[in-house]
Tab-separated table of C-alpha atoms in Angstrom:
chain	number	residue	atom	x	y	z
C	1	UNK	CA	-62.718	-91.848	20.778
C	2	UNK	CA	-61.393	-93.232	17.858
C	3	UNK	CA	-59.224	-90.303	17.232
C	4	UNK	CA	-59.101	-87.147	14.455
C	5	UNK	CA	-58.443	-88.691	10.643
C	6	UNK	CA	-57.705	-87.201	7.421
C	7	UNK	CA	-60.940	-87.593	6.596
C	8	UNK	CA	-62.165	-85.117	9.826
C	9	UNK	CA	-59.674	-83.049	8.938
C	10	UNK	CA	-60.240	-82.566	5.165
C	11	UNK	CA	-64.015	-81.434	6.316
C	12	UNK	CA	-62.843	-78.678	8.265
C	13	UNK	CA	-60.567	-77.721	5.431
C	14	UNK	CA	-62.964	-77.357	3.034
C	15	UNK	CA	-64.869	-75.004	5.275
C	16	UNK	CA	-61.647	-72.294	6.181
C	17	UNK	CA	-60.418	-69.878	4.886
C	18	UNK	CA	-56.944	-70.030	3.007
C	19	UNK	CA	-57.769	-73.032	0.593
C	20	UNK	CA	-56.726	-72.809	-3.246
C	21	UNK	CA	-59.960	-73.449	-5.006
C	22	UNK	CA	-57.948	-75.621	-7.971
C	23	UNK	CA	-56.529	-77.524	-5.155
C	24	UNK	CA	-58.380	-81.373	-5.212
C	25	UNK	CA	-59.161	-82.333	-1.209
C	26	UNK	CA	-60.202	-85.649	-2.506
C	27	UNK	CA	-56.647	-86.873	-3.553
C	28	UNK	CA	-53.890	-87.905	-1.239
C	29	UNK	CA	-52.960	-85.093	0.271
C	30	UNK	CA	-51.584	-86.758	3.351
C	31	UNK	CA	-48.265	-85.468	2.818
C	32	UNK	CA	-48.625	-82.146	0.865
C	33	UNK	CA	-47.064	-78.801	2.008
C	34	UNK	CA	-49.889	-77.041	3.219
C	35	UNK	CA	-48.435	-74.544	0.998
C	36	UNK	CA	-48.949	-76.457	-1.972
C	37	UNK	CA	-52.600	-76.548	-1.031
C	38	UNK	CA	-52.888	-72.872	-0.993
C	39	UNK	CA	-52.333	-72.339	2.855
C	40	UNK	CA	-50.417	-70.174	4.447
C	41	UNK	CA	-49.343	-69.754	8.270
C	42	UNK	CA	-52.176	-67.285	9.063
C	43	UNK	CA	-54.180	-69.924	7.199
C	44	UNK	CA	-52.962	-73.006	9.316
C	45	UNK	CA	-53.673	-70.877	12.481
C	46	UNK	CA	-56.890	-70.781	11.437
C	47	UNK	CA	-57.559	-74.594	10.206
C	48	UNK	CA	-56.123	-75.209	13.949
C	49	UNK	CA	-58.973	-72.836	15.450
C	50	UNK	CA	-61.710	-74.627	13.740
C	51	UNK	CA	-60.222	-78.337	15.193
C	52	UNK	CA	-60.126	-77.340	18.660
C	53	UNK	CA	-63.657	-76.219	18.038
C	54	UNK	CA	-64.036	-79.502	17.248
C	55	UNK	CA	-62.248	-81.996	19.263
C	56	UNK	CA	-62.534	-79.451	22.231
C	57	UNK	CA	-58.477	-79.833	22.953
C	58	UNK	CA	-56.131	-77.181	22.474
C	59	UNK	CA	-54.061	-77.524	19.959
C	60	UNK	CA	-50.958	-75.277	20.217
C	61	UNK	CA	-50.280	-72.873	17.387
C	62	UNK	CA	-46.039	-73.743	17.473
C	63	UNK	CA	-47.540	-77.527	16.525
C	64	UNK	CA	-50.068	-76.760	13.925
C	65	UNK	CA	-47.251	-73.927	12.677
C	66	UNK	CA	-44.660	-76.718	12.345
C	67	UNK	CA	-46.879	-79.353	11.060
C	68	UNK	CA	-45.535	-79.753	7.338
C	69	UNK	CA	-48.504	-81.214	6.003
C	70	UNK	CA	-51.774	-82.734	6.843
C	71	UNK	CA	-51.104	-86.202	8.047
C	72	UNK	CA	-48.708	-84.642	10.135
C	73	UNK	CA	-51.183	-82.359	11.757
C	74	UNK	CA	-53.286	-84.930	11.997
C	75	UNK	CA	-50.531	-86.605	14.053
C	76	UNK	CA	-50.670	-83.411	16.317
C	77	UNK	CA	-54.483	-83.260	16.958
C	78	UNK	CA	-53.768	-87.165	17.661
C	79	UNK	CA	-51.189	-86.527	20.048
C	80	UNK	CA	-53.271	-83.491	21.667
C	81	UNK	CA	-56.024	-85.945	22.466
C	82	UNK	CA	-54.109	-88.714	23.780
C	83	UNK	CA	-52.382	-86.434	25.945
C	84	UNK	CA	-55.760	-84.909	27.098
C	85	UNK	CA	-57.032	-88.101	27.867
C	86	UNK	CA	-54.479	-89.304	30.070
């Protein structure tokens, strides 16, 4: 696997719940609060349900919780898979 990218990750976004409609997905949003793109925690719990559907690793809710942004929980699904893997 080539592991999870912002790109992935973006998709599932635009699909959950908790997403600020003005918000624009298709800018750098690599290192945005997730607050600042209309997410809150319940929100992020949720964005981290739908990648574990995905990916098929767990993905534990203190990580995508402390994830500030989403290149950094992209990091975590990253990490989650390596560590699955090995």
């Amino acid at each position: 696997m080539s592991g999870y990218t912002l790109d992935d990750l973006r998709a599932v976004m635009r699909d959950t719940v908790g997403v600020d409609e003005s918000v624009d997905l298709s800018g750098d949003i690599a290192d945005l609060a997730f607050s600042d793109l209309g997410y809150d925690s319940l929100a992020v719990l949720e964005l981290a349900s739908q990648v574990q559907r995905a990916v098929g690793v767990p993905i534990a809710d203190e990580l995508a919780l402390e994830a500030p942004s989403p290149g950094a929980f992209v990091a975590c699904v990253n990490q989650a898979l390596t560590e699955a893997g090995s």
